[in-house]
Amino acid sequence: MSEGLKASDILYAVIVPCIVALIIIAFPHYLAPALDPTLRAIVVYGLGEAILIIAVPMLFGLLWNQWAGGASGFLLGSIYALYVNDTFAASQLFTPDGMVGDISNLGYVVCAMLTGYIAGALNKGSLSFKRMLIAGLTGGIIGGIFLLFTQVISPFGMVTDIGYSLFITILPRIIYGIVIPAIAKVFSWYGLILRKS
């Protein structure tokens, strides 16, 4: 059933998404120079990583099931691993074999898979915010620990200060472990869940 085009359709279908897109683009460009290196690593450069390997798999795990969380984690973790590989290649920070044998690439995939799978498996389709919160935090922190482990044993020496690396790896996962369950709960209020109730 189609209705006529209303002003609110234009507002919410075109104008608001364009404003959000401009904010997403302007955010790292203007904010990065104003932050110290630690906050820059977390807030600006880590945003793409956080969305791809934490937020989306966790959201799918919480709203759908562990298989959707794990599968989306595998796909998005693989995409992010390719991005990291290209970043290292562009910076010429690789061995003569490229990044062959670098375990940290696999860490991005495993981290994202674990985050989504654990969040979904612990949540078990519940719409209880407390259960989603515990599932999201647990999945995010465990995924982050596995990622940090692969970066520690990486032949590229990605981690020079374990305390600092633990901080910038785990903090975003704790933040998203709180924010994503809240978003999932709002989705459930409006019936925007990916499974039958």
mmCIF file of C-alpha atoms in Angstrom:
data_model
loop_
_atom_site.group_PDB
_atom_site.id
_atom_site.type_symbol
_atom_site.label_atom_id
_atom_site.label_comp_id
_atom_site.label_asym_id
_atom_site.label_seq_id
_atom_site.Cartn_x
_atom_site.Cartn_y
_atom_site.Cartn_z
ATOM 1 C CA MET A 1 0.000 0.000 0.000
ATOM 2 C CA SER A 2 1.626 3.251 -1.057
ATOM 3 C CA GLU A 3 0.819 6.705 0.170
ATOM 4 C CA GLY A 4 1.748 10.081 -1.177
ATOM 5 C CA LEU A 5 5.151 11.512 -0.403
ATOM 6 C CA LYS A 6 5.116 13.622 2.755
ATOM 7 C CA ALA A 7 7.602 16.144 4.119
ATOM 8 C CA SER A 8 8.449 13.758 6.977
ATOM 9 C CA ASP A 9 9.434 11.111 4.400
ATOM 10 C CA ILE A 10 11.984 13.477 2.887
ATOM 11 C CA LEU A 11 13.195 14.517 6.335
ATOM 12 C CA TYR A 12 13.751 10.993 7.672
ATOM 13 C CA ALA A 13 14.694 9.269 4.410
ATOM 14 C CA VAL A 14 17.077 11.859 2.971
ATOM 15 C CA ILE A 15 17.942 14.823 5.190
ATOM 16 C CA VAL A 16 18.621 13.058 8.510
ATOM 17 C CA PRO A 17 20.743 10.275 6.922
ATOM 18 C CA CYS A 18 22.764 12.895 5.003
ATOM 19 C CA ILE A 19 23.389 14.858 8.217
ATOM 20 C CA VAL A 20 24.500 11.665 9.979
ATOM 21 C CA ALA A 21 26.804 10.835 7.043
ATOM 22 C CA LEU A 22 28.376 14.312 7.194
ATOM 23 C CA ILE A 23 28.936 13.939 10.948
ATOM 24 C CA ILE A 24 30.573 10.534 10.407
ATOM 25 C CA ILE A 25 32.915 12.011 7.800
ATOM 26 C CA ALA A 26 33.666 15.231 9.703
ATOM 27 C CA PHE A 27 34.147 13.497 13.057
ATOM 28 C CA PRO A 28 37.594 11.975 12.392
ATOM 29 C CA HIS A 29 38.770 14.846 10.192
ATOM 30 C CA TYR A 30 38.197 17.643 12.693
ATOM 31 C CA LEU A 31 38.389 15.745 15.976
ATOM 32 C CA ALA A 32 41.641 13.816 15.433
ATOM 33 C CA PRO A 33 44.049 16.767 15.727
ATOM 34 C CA ALA A 34 42.398 17.923 18.967
ATOM 35 C CA LEU A 35 42.855 14.657 20.879
ATOM 36 C CA ASP A 36 45.864 13.106 22.572
ATOM 37 C CA PRO A 37 47.205 9.939 20.871
ATOM 38 C CA THR A 38 45.415 7.494 23.199
ATOM 39 C CA LEU A 39 41.984 9.052 22.725
ATOM 40 C CA ARG A 40 42.672 9.453 19.006
ATOM 41 C CA ALA A 41 43.413 5.723 18.752
ATOM 42 C CA ILE A 42 40.186 4.832 20.547
ATOM 43 C CA VAL A 43 37.691 7.427 19.328
ATOM 44 C CA VAL A 44 38.833 8.266 15.797
ATOM 45 C CA TYR A 45 40.881 5.459 14.286
ATOM 46 C CA GLY A 46 39.172 2.746 16.293
ATOM 47 C CA LEU A 47 35.684 3.736 15.149
ATOM 48 C CA GLY A 48 35.788 1.646 11.964
ATOM 49 C CA GLU A 49 37.244 -1.296 13.843
ATOM 50 C CA ALA A 50 34.646 -0.965 16.578
ATOM 51 C CA ILE A 51 31.720 -0.857 14.182
ATOM 52 C CA LEU A 52 32.947 -3.731 12.017
ATOM 53 C CA ILE A 53 34.294 -6.179 14.563
ATOM 54 C CA ILE A 54 32.374 -5.288 17.723
ATOM 55 C CA ALA A 55 29.086 -3.440 17.183
ATOM 56 C CA VAL A 56 27.513 -5.224 14.211
ATOM 57 C CA PRO A 57 28.356 -8.812 15.253
ATOM 58 C CA MET A 58 27.232 -8.061 18.814
ATOM 59 C CA LEU A 59 23.962 -6.505 17.613
ATOM 60 C CA PHE A 60 23.220 -9.476 15.331
ATOM 61 C CA GLY A 61 24.051 -11.893 18.147
ATOM 62 C CA LEU A 62 21.782 -10.099 20.602
ATOM 63 C CA LEU A 63 18.855 -9.516 18.249
ATOM 64 C CA TRP A 64 18.984 -12.727 16.240
ATOM 65 C CA ASN A 65 21.122 -15.595 17.540
ATOM 66 C CA GLN A 66 24.694 -16.756 18.066
ATOM 67 C CA TRP A 67 25.004 -18.058 14.497
ATOM 68 C CA ALA A 68 24.107 -14.692 12.982
ATOM 69 C CA GLY A 69 26.506 -12.964 15.386
ATOM 70 C CA GLY A 70 29.335 -15.365 14.585
ATOM 71 C CA ALA A 71 28.719 -15.336 10.829
ATOM 72 C CA SER A 72 28.573 -11.542 10.623
ATOM 73 C CA GLY A 73 31.710 -11.450 12.770
ATOM 74 C CA PHE A 74 33.480 -13.768 10.347
ATOM 75 C CA LEU A 75 32.537 -11.667 7.323
ATOM 76 C CA LEU A 76 33.200 -8.255 8.856
ATOM 77 C CA GLY A 77 36.335 -9.445 10.670
ATOM 78 C CA SER A 78 37.669 -10.705 7.339
ATOM 79 C CA ILE A 79 36.963 -7.356 5.698
ATOM 80 C CA TYR A 80 38.702 -5.501 8.517
ATOM 81 C CA ALA A 81 41.686 -7.886 8.366
ATOM 82 C CA LEU A 82 42.027 -7.104 4.650
ATOM 83 C CA TYR A 83 41.926 -3.387 5.454
ATOM 84 C CA VAL A 84 44.669 -3.780 8.075
ATOM 85 C CA ASN A 85 46.728 -5.840 5.632
ATOM 86 C CA ASP A 86 46.421 -3.115 2.992
ATOM 87 C CA THR A 87 47.315 -0.438 5.556
ATOM 88 C CA PHE A 88 50.505 -2.284 6.453
ATOM 89 C CA ALA A 89 51.300 -2.844 2.781
ATOM 90 C CA ALA A 90 50.759 0.837 1.935
ATOM 91 C CA SER A 91 53.064 1.817 4.799
ATOM 92 C CA GLN A 92 55.582 -0.796 3.646
ATOM 93 C CA LEU A 93 55.550 -2.324 7.136
ATOM 94 C CA PHE A 94 55.690 -5.949 6.111
ATOM 95 C CA THR A 95 58.093 -8.785 5.471
ATOM 96 C CA PRO A 96 59.162 -9.831 1.960
ATOM 97 C CA ASP A 97 56.261 -12.316 2.094
ATOM 98 C CA GLY A 98 53.758 -9.565 2.860
ATOM 99 C CA MET A 99 51.730 -10.252 5.967
ATOM 100 C CA VAL A 100 51.871 -13.997 5.400
ATOM 101 C CA GLY A 101 52.276 -15.649 8.757
ATOM 102 C CA ASP A 102 51.062 -12.661 10.762
ATOM 103 C CA ILE A 103 48.638 -14.066 13.282
ATOM 104 C CA SER A 104 47.095 -10.667 14.083
ATOM 105 C CA ASN A 105 45.097 -10.752 10.837
ATOM 106 C CA LEU A 106 43.457 -13.946 12.034
ATOM 107 C CA GLY A 107 42.911 -12.242 15.386
ATOM 108 C CA TYR A 108 40.541 -9.691 13.839
ATOM 109 C CA VAL A 109 38.428 -12.482 12.355
ATOM 110 C CA VAL A 110 38.392 -14.597 15.528
ATOM 111 C CA CYS A 111 37.683 -11.561 17.723
ATOM 112 C CA ALA A 112 34.663 -10.536 15.670
ATOM 113 C CA MET A 113 33.341 -14.108 15.463
ATOM 114 C CA LEU A 114 33.695 -14.640 19.209
ATOM 115 C CA THR A 115 32.112 -11.295 20.041
ATOM 116 C CA GLY A 116 28.979 -12.007 18.001
ATOM 117 C CA TYR A 117 28.727 -15.693 18.843
ATOM 118 C CA ILE A 118 29.226 -15.311 22.609
ATOM 119 C CA ALA A 119 26.802 -12.375 22.793
ATOM 120 C CA GLY A 120 24.138 -14.418 21.007
ATOM 121 C CA ALA A 121 24.821 -17.656 22.869
ATOM 122 C CA LEU A 122 24.661 -16.003 26.295
ATOM 123 C CA ASN A 123 21.630 -13.881 25.432
ATOM 124 C CA LYS A 124 19.612 -16.858 24.084
ATOM 125 C CA GLY A 125 17.101 -14.561 22.400
ATOM 126 C CA SER A 126 16.192 -12.745 25.604
ATOM 127 C CA LEU A 127 14.898 -9.193 25.435
ATOM 128 C CA SER A 128 15.935 -8.517 29.041
ATOM 129 C CA PHE A 129 18.335 -5.570 29.113
ATOM 130 C CA LYS A 130 20.311 -7.061 32.008
ATOM 131 C CA ARG A 131 20.895 -10.305 30.110
ATOM 132 C CA MET A 132 21.803 -8.421 26.911
ATOM 133 C CA LEU A 133 24.215 -6.237 28.891
ATOM 134 C CA ILE A 134 25.987 -9.222 30.470
ATOM 135 C CA ALA A 135 26.105 -11.051 27.119
ATOM 136 C CA GLY A 136 27.425 -7.980 25.269
ATOM 137 C CA LEU A 137 30.100 -7.180 27.840
ATOM 138 C CA THR A 138 31.237 -10.807 28.067
ATOM 139 C CA GLY A 139 31.389 -11.275 24.289
ATOM 140 C CA GLY A 140 33.205 -7.979 23.760
ATOM 141 C CA ILE A 141 35.799 -8.502 26.485
ATOM 142 C CA ILE A 142 36.572 -12.116 25.524
ATOM 143 C CA GLY A 143 36.866 -11.156 21.845
ATOM 144 C CA GLY A 144 39.190 -8.293 22.815
ATOM 145 C CA ILE A 145 41.415 -10.570 24.887
ATOM 146 C CA PHE A 146 41.827 -12.942 21.933
ATOM 147 C CA LEU A 147 42.640 -10.002 19.642
ATOM 148 C CA LEU A 148 45.226 -8.668 22.085
ATOM 149 C CA PHE A 149 46.758 -12.142 22.398
ATOM 150 C CA THR A 150 47.247 -12.410 18.622
ATOM 151 C CA GLN A 151 48.759 -8.926 18.523
ATOM 152 C CA VAL A 152 51.167 -9.793 21.343
ATOM 153 C CA ILE A 153 52.463 -12.886 19.509
ATOM 154 C CA SER A 154 52.525 -11.140 16.117
ATOM 155 C CA PRO A 155 55.939 -11.215 14.428
ATOM 156 C CA PHE A 156 55.441 -7.531 13.571
ATOM 157 C CA GLY A 157 55.713 -6.538 17.224
ATOM 158 C CA MET A 158 52.355 -4.773 17.210
ATOM 159 C CA VAL A 159 52.307 -4.525 21.018
ATOM 160 C CA THR A 160 55.146 -2.753 22.788
ATOM 161 C CA ASP A 161 53.287 -1.762 25.958
ATOM 162 C CA ILE A 162 50.847 -4.430 27.141
ATOM 163 C CA GLY A 163 49.068 -2.159 29.645
ATOM 164 C CA TYR A 164 48.425 0.544 27.049
ATOM 165 C CA SER A 165 47.367 -2.013 24.430
ATOM 166 C CA LEU A 166 45.040 -3.707 26.906
ATOM 167 C CA PHE A 167 43.456 -0.321 27.637
ATOM 168 C CA ILE A 168 42.872 0.664 23.994
ATOM 169 C CA THR A 169 41.678 -2.848 23.107
ATOM 170 C CA ILE A 170 39.294 -3.514 25.995
ATOM 171 C CA LEU A 171 37.841 -0.029 26.670
ATOM 172 C CA PRO A 172 35.960 0.231 23.341
ATOM 173 C CA ARG A 173 34.598 -3.276 23.888
ATOM 174 C CA ILE A 174 33.284 -2.293 27.309
ATOM 175 C CA ILE A 175 31.717 0.866 25.862
ATOM 176 C CA TYR A 176 30.092 -1.045 23.000
ATOM 177 C CA GLY A 177 29.126 -3.815 25.437
ATOM 178 C CA ILE A 178 26.936 -1.213 27.148
ATOM 179 C CA VAL A 179 25.782 0.844 24.143
ATOM 180 C CA ILE A 180 24.839 -2.019 21.782
ATOM 181 C CA PRO A 181 22.543 -3.792 24.297
ATOM 182 C CA ALA A 182 20.814 -0.425 24.848
ATOM 183 C CA ILE A 183 20.342 -0.077 21.078
ATOM 184 C CA ALA A 184 19.112 -3.686 20.877
ATOM 185 C CA LYS A 185 16.609 -2.989 23.660
ATOM 186 C CA VAL A 186 15.278 0.057 21.796
ATOM 187 C CA PHE A 187 14.989 -2.088 18.649
ATOM 188 C CA SER A 188 12.926 -4.600 20.636
ATOM 189 C CA TRP A 189 10.528 -1.877 21.841
ATOM 190 C CA TYR A 190 9.648 -1.066 18.251
ATOM 191 C CA GLY A 191 9.535 -4.682 17.072
ATOM 192 C CA LEU A 192 12.690 -4.307 14.994
ATOM 193 C CA ILE A 193 14.049 -7.712 15.942
ATOM 194 C CA LEU A 194 15.352 -10.235 13.453
ATOM 195 C CA ARG A 195 13.465 -13.236 14.815
ATOM 196 C CA LYS A 196 9.943 -14.170 15.789
ATOM 197 C CA SER A 197 9.037 -13.342 19.380
#
